[in-house]
Structure formats: structure tokens, C-alpha cells
Coordinates of C-alpha atoms and ligand atoms in Angstrom, one line a residue:
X1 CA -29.5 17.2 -74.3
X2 CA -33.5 17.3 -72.4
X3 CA -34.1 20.7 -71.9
X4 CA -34.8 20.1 -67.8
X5 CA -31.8 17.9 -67.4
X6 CA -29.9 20.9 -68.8
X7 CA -31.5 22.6 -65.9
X8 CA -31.0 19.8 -63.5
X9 CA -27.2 19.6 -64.5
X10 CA -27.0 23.8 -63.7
X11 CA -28.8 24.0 -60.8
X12 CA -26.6 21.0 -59.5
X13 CA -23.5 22.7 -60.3
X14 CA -24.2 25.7 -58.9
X15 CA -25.5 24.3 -55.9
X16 CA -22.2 22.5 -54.9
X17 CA -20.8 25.8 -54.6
X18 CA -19.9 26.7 -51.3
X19 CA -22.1 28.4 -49.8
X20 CA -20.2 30.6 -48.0
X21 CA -19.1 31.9 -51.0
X22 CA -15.4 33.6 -52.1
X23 CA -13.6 36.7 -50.3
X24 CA -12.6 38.2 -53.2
X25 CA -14.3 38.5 -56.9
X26 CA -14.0 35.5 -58.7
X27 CA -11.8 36.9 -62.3
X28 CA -9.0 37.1 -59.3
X29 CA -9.0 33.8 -58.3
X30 CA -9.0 32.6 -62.2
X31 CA -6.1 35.3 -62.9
X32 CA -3.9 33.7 -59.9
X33 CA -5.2 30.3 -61.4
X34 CA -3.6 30.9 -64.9
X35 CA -0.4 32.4 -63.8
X36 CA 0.5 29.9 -60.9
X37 CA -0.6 26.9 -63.3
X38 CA 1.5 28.4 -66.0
X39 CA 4.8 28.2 -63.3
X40 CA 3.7 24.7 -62.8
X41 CA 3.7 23.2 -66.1
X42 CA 7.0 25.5 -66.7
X43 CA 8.7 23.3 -64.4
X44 CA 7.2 20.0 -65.2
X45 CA 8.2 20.4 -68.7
X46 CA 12.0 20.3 -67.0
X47 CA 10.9 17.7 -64.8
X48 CA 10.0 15.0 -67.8
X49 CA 12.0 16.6 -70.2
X50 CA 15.2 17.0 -68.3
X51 CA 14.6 13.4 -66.8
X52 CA 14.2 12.1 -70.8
X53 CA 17.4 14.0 -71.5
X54 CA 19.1 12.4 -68.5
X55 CA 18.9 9.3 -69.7
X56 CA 19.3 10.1 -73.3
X57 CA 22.6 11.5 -72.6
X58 CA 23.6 9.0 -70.2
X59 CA 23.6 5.7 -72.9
X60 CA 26.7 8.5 -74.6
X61 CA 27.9 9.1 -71.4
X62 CA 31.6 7.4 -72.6
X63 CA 32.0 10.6 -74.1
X64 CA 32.9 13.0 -71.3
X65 CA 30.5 15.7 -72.6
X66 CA 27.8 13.8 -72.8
X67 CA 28.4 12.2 -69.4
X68 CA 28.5 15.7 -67.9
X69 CA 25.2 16.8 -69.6
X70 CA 23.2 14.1 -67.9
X71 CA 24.7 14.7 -64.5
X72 CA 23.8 18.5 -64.9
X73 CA 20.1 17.6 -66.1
X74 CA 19.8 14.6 -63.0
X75 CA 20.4 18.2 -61.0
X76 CA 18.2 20.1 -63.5
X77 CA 15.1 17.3 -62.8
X78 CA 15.6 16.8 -59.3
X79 CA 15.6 20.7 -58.4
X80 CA 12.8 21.0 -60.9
X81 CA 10.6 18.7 -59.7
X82 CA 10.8 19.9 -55.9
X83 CA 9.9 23.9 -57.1
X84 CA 6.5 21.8 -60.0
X85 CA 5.2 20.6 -56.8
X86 CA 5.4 23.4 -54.5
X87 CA 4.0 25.1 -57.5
X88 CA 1.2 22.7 -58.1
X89 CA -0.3 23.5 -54.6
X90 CA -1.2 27.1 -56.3
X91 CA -3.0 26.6 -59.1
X92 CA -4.8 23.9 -56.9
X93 CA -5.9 26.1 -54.5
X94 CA -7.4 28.6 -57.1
X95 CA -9.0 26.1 -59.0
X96 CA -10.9 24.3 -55.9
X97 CA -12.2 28.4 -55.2
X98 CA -14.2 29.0 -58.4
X99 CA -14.3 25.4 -59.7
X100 CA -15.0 23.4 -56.6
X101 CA -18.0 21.4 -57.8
X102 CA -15.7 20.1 -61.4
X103 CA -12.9 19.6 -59.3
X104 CA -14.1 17.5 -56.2
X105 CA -16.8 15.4 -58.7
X106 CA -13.8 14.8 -61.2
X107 CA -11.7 13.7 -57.6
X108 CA -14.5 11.7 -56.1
X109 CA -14.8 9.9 -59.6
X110 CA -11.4 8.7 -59.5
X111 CA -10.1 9.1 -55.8
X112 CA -8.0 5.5 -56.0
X113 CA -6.0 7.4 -58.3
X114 CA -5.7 10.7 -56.6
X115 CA -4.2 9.0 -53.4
X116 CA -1.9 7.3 -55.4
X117 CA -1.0 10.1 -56.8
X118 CA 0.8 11.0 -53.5
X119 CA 2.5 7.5 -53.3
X120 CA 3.9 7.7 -56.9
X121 CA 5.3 11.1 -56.5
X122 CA 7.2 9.9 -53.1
X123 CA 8.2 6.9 -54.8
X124 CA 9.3 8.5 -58.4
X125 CA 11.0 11.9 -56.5
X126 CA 12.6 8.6 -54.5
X127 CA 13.9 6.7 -57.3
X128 CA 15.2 10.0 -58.5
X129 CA 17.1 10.7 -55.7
X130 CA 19.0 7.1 -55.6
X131 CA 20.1 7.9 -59.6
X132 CA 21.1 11.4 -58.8
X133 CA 23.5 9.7 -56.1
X134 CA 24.7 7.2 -58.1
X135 CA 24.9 8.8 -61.9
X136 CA 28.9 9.4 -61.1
X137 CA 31.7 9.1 -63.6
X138 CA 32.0 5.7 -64.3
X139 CA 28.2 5.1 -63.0
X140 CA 27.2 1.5 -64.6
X141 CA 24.7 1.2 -66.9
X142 CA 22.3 -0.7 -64.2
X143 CA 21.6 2.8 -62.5
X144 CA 19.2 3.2 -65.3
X145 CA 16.3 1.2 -63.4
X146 CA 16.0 4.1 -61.1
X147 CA 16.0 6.6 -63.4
X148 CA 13.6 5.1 -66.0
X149 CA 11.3 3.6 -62.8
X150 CA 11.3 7.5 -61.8
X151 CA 10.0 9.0 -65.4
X152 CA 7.7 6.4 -65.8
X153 CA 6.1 7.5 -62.2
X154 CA 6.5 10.9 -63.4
X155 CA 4.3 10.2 -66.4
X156 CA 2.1 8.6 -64.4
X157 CA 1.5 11.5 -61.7
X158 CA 1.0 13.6 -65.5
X159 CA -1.7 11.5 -66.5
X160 CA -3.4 11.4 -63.1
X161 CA -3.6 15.4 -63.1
X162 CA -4.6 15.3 -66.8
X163 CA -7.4 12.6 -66.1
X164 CA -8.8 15.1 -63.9
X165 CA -8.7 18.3 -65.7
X166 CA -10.8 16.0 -68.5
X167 CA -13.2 14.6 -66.3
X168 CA -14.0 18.1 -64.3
X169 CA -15.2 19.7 -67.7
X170 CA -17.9 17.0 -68.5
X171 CA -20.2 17.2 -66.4
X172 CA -22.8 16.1 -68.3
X173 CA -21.3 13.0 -68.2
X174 CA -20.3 12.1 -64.4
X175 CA -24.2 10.5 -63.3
X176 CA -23.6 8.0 -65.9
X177 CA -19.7 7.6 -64.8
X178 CA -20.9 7.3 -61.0
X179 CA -23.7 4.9 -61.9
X180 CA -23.2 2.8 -65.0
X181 CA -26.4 1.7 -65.8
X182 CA -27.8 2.9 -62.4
X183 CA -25.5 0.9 -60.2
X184 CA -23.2 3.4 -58.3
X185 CA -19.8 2.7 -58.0
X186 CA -17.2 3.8 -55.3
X187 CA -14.4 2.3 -56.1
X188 CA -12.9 4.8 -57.2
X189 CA -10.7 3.0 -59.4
X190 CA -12.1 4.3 -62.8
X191 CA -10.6 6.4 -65.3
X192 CA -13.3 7.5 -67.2
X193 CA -11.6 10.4 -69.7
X194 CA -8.6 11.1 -71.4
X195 CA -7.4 13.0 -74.3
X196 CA -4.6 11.8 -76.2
X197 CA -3.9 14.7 -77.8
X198 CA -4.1 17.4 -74.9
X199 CA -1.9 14.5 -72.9
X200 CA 0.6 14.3 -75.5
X201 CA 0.9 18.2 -76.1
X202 CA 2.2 18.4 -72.4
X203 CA 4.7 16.0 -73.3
X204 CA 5.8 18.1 -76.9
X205 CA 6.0 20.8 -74.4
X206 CA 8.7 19.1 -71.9
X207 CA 10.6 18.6 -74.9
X208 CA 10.6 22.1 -76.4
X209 CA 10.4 23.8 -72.8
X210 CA 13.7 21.6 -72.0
X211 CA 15.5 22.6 -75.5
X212 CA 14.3 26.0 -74.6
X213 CA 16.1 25.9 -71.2
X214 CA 19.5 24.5 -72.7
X215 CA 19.7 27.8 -75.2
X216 CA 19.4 29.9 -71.9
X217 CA 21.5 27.6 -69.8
X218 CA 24.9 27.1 -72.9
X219 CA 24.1 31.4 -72.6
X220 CA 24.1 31.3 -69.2
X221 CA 27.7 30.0 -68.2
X222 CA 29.3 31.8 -70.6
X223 CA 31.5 33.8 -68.0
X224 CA 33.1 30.6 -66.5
X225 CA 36.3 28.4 -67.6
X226 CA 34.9 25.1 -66.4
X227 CA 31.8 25.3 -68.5
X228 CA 34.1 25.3 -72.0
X229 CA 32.5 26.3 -75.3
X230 CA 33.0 22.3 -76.6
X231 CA 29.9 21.8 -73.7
X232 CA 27.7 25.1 -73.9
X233 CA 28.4 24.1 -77.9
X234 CA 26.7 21.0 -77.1
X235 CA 23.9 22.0 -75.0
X236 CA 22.8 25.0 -77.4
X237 CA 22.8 21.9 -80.4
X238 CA 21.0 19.8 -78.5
X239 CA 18.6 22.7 -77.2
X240 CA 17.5 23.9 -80.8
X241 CA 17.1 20.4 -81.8
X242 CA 14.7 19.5 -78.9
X243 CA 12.9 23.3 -79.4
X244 CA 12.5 22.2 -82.5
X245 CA 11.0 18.7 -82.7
X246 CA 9.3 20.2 -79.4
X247 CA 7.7 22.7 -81.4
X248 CA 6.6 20.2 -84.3
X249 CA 4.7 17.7 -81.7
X250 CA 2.9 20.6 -79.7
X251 CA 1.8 22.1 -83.2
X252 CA 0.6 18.6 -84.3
X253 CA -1.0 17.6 -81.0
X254 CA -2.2 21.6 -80.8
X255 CA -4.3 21.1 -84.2
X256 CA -5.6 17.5 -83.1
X257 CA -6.7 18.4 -79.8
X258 CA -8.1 21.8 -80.8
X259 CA -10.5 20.6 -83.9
X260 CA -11.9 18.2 -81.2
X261 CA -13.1 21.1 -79.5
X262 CA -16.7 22.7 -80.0
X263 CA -16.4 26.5 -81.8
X264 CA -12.7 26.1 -81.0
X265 CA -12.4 29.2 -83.9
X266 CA -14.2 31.1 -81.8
X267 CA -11.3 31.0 -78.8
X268 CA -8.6 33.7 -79.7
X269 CA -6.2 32.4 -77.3
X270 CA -6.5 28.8 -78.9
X271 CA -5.5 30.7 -82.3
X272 CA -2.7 32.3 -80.9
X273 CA -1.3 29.2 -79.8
X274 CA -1.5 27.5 -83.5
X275 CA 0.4 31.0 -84.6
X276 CA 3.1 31.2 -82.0
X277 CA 3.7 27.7 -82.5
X278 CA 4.2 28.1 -86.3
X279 CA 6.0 31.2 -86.4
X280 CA 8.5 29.4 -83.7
X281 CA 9.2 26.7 -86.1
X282 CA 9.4 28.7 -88.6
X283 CA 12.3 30.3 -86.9
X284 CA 13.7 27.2 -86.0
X285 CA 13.4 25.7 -89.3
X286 CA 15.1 28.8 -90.9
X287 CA 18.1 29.1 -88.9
X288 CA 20.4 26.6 -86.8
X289 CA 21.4 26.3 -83.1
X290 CA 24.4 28.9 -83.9
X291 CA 21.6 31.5 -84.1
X292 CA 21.1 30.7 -80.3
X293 CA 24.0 32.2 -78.8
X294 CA 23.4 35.2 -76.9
X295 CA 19.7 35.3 -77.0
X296 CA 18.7 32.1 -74.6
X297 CA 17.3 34.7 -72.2
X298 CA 15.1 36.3 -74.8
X299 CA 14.1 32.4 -75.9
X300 CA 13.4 31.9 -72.0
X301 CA 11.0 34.9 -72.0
X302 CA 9.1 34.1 -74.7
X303 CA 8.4 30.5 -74.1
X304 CA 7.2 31.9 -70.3
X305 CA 5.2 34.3 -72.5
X306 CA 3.8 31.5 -74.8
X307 CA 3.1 29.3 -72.0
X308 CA 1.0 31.8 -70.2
X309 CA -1.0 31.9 -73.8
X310 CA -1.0 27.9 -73.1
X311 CA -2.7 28.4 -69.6
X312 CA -5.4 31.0 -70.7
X313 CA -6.5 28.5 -73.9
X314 CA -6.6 26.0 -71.1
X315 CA -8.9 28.3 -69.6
X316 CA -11.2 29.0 -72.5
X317 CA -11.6 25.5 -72.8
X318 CA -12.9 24.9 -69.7
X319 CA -15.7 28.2 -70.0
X320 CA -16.5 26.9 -73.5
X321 CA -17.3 23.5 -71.5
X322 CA -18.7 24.8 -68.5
X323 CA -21.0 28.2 -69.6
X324 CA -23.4 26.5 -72.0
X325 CA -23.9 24.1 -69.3
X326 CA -24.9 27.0 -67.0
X327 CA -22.3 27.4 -64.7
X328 CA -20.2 30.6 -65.1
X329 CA -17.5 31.0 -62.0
X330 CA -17.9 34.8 -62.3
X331 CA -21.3 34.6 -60.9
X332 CA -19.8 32.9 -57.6
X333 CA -21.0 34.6 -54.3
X334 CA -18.4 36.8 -53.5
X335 CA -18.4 37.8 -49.5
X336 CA -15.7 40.1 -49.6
X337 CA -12.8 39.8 -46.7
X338 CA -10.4 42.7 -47.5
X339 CA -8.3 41.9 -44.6
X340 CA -7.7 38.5 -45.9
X341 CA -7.4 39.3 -49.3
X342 CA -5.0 42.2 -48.5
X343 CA -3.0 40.2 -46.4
X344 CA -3.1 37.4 -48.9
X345 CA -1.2 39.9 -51.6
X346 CA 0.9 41.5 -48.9
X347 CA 2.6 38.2 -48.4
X348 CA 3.2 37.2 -51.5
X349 CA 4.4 40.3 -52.7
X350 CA 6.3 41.3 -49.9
X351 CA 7.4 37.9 -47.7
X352 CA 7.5 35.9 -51.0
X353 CA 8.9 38.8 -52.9
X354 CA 11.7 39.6 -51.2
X355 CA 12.6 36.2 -49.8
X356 CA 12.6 34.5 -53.3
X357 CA 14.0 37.8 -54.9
X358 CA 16.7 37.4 -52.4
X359 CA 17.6 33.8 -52.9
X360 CA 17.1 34.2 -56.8
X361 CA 19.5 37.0 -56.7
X362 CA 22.4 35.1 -54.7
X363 CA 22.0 31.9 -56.5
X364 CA 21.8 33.5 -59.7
X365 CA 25.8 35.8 -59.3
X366 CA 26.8 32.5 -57.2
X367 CA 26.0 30.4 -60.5
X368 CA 28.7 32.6 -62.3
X369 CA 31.3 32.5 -60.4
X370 CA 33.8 29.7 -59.8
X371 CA 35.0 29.1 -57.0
X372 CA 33.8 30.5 -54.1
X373 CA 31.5 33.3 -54.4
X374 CA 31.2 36.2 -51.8
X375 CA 28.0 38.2 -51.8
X376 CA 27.9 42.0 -52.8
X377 CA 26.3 45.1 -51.2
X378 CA 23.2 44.2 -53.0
X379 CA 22.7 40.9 -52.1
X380 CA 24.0 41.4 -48.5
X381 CA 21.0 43.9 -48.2
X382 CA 18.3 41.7 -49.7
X383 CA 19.0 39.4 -47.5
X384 CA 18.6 41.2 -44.4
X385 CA 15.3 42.5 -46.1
X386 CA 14.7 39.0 -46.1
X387 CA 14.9 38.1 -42.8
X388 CA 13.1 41.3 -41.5
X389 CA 10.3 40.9 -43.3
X390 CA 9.9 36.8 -42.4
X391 CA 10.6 37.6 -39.0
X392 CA 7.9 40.8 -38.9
X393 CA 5.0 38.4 -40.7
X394 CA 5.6 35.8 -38.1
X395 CA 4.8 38.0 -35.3
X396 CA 1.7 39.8 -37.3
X397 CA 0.8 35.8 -37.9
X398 CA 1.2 35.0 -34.3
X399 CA -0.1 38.1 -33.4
X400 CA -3.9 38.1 -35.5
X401 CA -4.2 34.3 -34.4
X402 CA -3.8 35.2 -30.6
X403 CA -5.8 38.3 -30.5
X404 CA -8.7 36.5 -32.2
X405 CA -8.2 33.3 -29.9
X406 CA -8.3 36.1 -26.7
X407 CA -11.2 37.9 -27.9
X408 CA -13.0 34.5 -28.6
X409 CA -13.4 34.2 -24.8
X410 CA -14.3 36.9 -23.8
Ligands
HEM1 C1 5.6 14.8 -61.6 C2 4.6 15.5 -61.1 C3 3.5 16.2 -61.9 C4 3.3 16.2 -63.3 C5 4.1 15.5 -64.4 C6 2.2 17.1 -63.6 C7 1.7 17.4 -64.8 C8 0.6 18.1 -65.1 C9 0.0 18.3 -66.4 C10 0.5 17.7 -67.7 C11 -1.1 19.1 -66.2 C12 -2.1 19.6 -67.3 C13 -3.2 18.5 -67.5 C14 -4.2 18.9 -68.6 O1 -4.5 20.1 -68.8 O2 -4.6 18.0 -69.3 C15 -1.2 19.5 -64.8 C16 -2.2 20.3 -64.3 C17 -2.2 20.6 -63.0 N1 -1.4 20.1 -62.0 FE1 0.2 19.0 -62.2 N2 1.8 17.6 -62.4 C18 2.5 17.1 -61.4 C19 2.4 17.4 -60.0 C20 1.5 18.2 -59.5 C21 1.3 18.4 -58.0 C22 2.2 17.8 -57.0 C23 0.3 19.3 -57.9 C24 -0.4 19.8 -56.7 C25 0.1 19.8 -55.5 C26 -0.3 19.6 -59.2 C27 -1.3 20.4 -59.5 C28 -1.9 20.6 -60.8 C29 -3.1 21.4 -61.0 C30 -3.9 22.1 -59.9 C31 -3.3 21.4 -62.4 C32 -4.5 22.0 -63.1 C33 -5.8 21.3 -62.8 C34 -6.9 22.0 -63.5 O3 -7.4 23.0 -63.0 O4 -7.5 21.4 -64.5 N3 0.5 18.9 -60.2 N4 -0.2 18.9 -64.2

């Protein structure tokens, strides 16, 4: 590229910082970025994985055991997809603080899509919702419509958020997307980038991520009668097989999308993912689903381990795209607001803490048991933890807003 465009492009970027700058230091914001994106995609993968399996398992669903596995993964998606949205806002949030110029241009480029983003979501979740009713015993085979309109629109929300992530780390290329041949266009309506591979490796990873969650799910309800080892049999077979082809498409997609990737061999991260992701099918290749039982929590861990790798690679993909470009998010103008920042951490350690620890804990010993479940000591505390510590940030919510609002006036 012309050395003063290079300068141009730079200055630009930086420039559509806000200029008001961050309240914290910027590695922070890219920390929370990683982690919360990484609980994102963990839930997506069940959300187009366990959809997929759904209706896989529904065409079988004349035998009982199959029938039963894609009502339980119906539940799976729909739960799954409610908890990949809430945790979509996160990594959202962070990523408009240190990246706001890639991620508003990339928006702007293609806004008819991100407002229909919104529609399809409502209208997939929707769809969802009417098979999850109606996927019964006996459910005929016409309920399918829903459930295959509902993945599609999943896949579609997928490619939206991938089309942006693309487009936000060229920059060098948005003038000529804006303006093809000097004639601006708003339409919005364009999708100008996409990476097959990188698209296709989230899908590999719904596949592996849902196996992944069978092994820790057939583990899981070992302690009950009604979840009989013919089933949990069933779901740890099905769960290696899916870890493994899983496995095979993310390495395949990992190596295509990678080697597209200037001085990828200089991004440890994007090594470690090529390693993990042989050793695992290694493993995988080695043993058989048998191997599973009793370890589906360790399997769990790791893949939230590996997928964490996943999310910082993502990462050094975007520096290795943004720096030489001359934008480097840890020079962002920090203006340092301890009080926000401090309140910030207090409420998601504490108020989120406690109050998700809480319902994690019950749900988890009320999963268990069959029948009806009646808390412990434990759980009977945490709760009112809970509730004490909602009730006390409400009032120091109510109570900052007011005394600012009162002192405003005076
Ligand atoms: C069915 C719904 C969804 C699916 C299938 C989905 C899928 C994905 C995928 C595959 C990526 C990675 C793209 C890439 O790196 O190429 C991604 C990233 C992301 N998603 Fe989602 N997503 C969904 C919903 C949401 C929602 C509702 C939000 C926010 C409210 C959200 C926020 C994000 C963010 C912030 C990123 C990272 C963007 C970046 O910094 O590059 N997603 N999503």
C-alpha cells in the first residue's frame, strides 16, 4: 500500500476513537472481551449443534430412545440459545470500547443486515418455540418446518455476526466498499467479506462442542432411574461420534483458514489450536465412546479451556490485522473512573456471582434428583445471599442515580 494512505488509513482509525476515551486501561476491556465471547460461542455451538441433533434424532424418533433424545436437545437449544444471546451483549459491549471504529464501519457497511439480524433471531427463537411445543410422542413428521425454518435462521444470525467480525479487520478495504468506483452507497444491503473457512470452523465447533456436552450430560444423570443406561448409552455414542467428526472439521477448516492468514506462524495461540485439535483426535481416534464414562466433566473443562484458546487466536487475528495498519487498542485514551470501574466488578462478582451461583447450585442438585427436590442448608443460604445482595445493589443503584440527579440542581 502508498506510504501516506497507510497514514491516512491510521490517523482515520484512530481518530474515530471516542474521544472521551475509556475508564479503565484498555488490556481489561480486551480480557472481558475474550472471556465473555468465549461463553458466547460456548453456547451457540449448543444452539446449532443441539438444533442439528434435534432433528437428526427426530427422523429415528420411532425408536423411543431416539425420540427422547430430540425432545431433551429441543430443551437443550431452546435454553441455550436464550443464555448465547444474553451472552452476546458482553463480548459486544467490550468490543465496541477498544474497537469502536472496526466495529461501527463494519456495521455501517452492512446495517440492512444488522437490523435484520434482530428480526431473524425473533423469528428463528419463534419457530423454535412452536417445535419445542409440538415435538411430543407421536409428533408428525410436518413439525419439522419449524425446526429446520429455525436452524436455517440460526445460521443466518451466524453468518451476519461472522460477516462483521471479517469486514471490521480490513480496513483497508471499506472506502472502496463504501464507494465502488467513487459512488457511495447506503444501502446497506452489501455483504462485502466472508471467510468460508473461519465460517465453517464455528460450525465444526457446534458439532464437537454438542458431542462434547452429551459425554458430560450421559455422566451427568447417572444417579437417576428414569435416565436408564440404554439412553446415557446412547448419548455418550452419539457424543464421541460428534467430538470426533467435530474435531476432524475444526482441524481441517483450522489449517485452511489459518494458512490464509499473514505470519499466522508467528501467533502461538493459532499453534495451539492446530495442537489441541490434533492431540484431541488423536484421543478420540484411539479409544471409543466407552472411554467416556465418568470423565464428561473433565471433557467439559477442557473444551471451555480450548475454546478460550479459540477466542484469544480470534484475537491475535484481529492485532495481526489491525497493528501494521497502525491502530493498536492498547494506546486508547484511558480517563480512568475507579468508581465505575469498581462498581462495574463489584456487581458482577458479587450480584452476578452470587445470584447465578445460587441458581446454578439449585438447578444443578434439582437435575439429580427425581421427583421432587427440596433444597439443603446450602442452597437455602445462597439463596437468601441472593436476594440480599439484589435487593442492597438496587438501593446503592437508586441511591448514586438520585444523589447525582439532587446535586445536579443545586
Ligand atoms: C443464533 C444466534 C447467534 C449465532 C449463531 C452467533 C454466532 C456467532 C459466531 C459464529 C461468531 C464468530 C464469528 C467469527 O469470528 O467469524 C460470533 C461472534 C460474536 N457474536 Fe454471535 N451469534 C449469535 C447471536 C449473537 C447475539 C444476539 C449477540 C449480541 C447481542 C452476539 C454477539 C457477538 C459478538 C459481539 C461477536 C464477536 C464480534 C467480534 O468482536 O468480532 N451474537 N457469533
Amino acid at each position: 500500500m502508498h506510504t501516506s494512505s497507510h497514514a491516512d488509513l491510521a490517523s482515520m482509525l484512530n481518530v474515530l476513537r471516542d474521544p472521551a476515551g475509556i475508564p479503565a486501561p484498555p488490556a481489561i476491556f480486551q480480557w472481558l472481551m475474550v472471556l465473555t465471547w468465549a461463553m458466547h460461542i460456548l453456547f451457540v455451538n449448543l444452539v446449532l449443534g443441539g438444533a442439528t441433533l434435534a432433528i437428526a434424532s427426530f427422523y429415528r424418533r420411532a425408536d423411543p430412545l431416539w425420540g427422547r433424545l430430540s425432545r431433551a436437545m429441543t430443551q437443550v437449544t431452546k435454553i441455550a440459545l436464550s443464555l448465547a444471546i444474553v451472552l452476546g451483549v458482553a463480548p459486544l459491549l467490550f468490543t465496541q470500547v477498544i474497537y469502536d471504529p472496526m466495529w461501527y464501519a463494519s456495521n455501517v457497511l452492512s446495517a440492512a443486515w444488522v437490523m435484520g439480524f434482530i428480526y431473524a433471531l425473533g423469528l428463528g427463537y419463534t419457530c423454535w418455540f412452536i417445535f419445542s411445543f409440538r415435538n411430543k410422542e407421536g409428533a408428525s413428521s410436518g413439525e419439522l418446518v419449524w425446526a429446520v425454518a429455525a436452524v436455517l435462521l440460526f445460521a443466518l444470525n451466524g453468518f451476519v455476526m461472522h460477516v462483521l467480525s471479517v469486514q471490521s479487520i480490513l480496513p483497508a478495504k471499506w472506502l472502496e466498499w463504501y464507494a465502488p468506483q467513487g459512488v457511495p452507497d447506503m444501502s446497506g444491503l452489501k455483504v462485502h467479506a466472508f471467510s468460508f473457512p473461519r465460517f465453517a470452523f464455528f460450525f465444526a465447533a457446534a458439532v464437537a462442542g454438542t458431542g462434547i456436552f452429551l459425554l458430560a450430560y450421559a455422566d451427568y444423570f447417572r444417579t437417576r432411574n428414569d435416565f436408564p443406561p440404554s439412553y446415557r448409552e446412547l448419548c455418550r455414542r452419539i457424543g464421541w461420534q460428534w467430538a470426533r467428526w467435530g474435531f476432524l472439521g475444526q482441524a481441517v477448516f483450522a489449517l485452511v483458514w489459518f494458512a490464509g492468514i499473514e505470519k499466522a506462524g508467528a501467533h502461538p495461540f493459532l499453534w495451539v489450536v492446530v495442537i489441541t485439535l490434533l492431540g484431541s483426535l488423536a484421543f478420540l481416534w484411539r479409544r471409543s465412546a466407552p472411554a467416556a464414562a465418568g470423565k464428561g466433566y473433565l471433557f467439559q473443562g477442557l473444551f471451555v479451556v480450548y475454546t478460550l484458546i479459540v477466542g484469544i487466536a480470534r484475537e491475535e487475528i484481529r492485532l495481526g490485522a489491525l497493528l501494521p495498519l497502525g491502530y493498536d487498542p492498547m494506546t486508547y485514551k484511558v480517563n480512568l473512573d475507579l468508581a465505575s470501574t469498581l462498581l462495574f466488578f463489584t456487581t458482577f462478582l458479587g450480584v452476578g456471582g452470587l445470584a447465578l451461583g445460587f441458581l446454578l447450585a439449585m438447578l444443578w442438585q434439582a437435575g439429580r434428583v427425581e421427583g421432587s427436590y427440596v433444597a439443603g442448608k446450602t442452597v437455602a443460604r445462597l439463596s437468601n445471599a441472593a436476594l440480599a445482595i439484589v435487593l442492597i445493589w438496587i438501593s446503592i443503584f437508586f441511591a448514586v442515580g438520585i444523589s447525582v440527579w439532587i446535586r445536579n440542581f443545586r
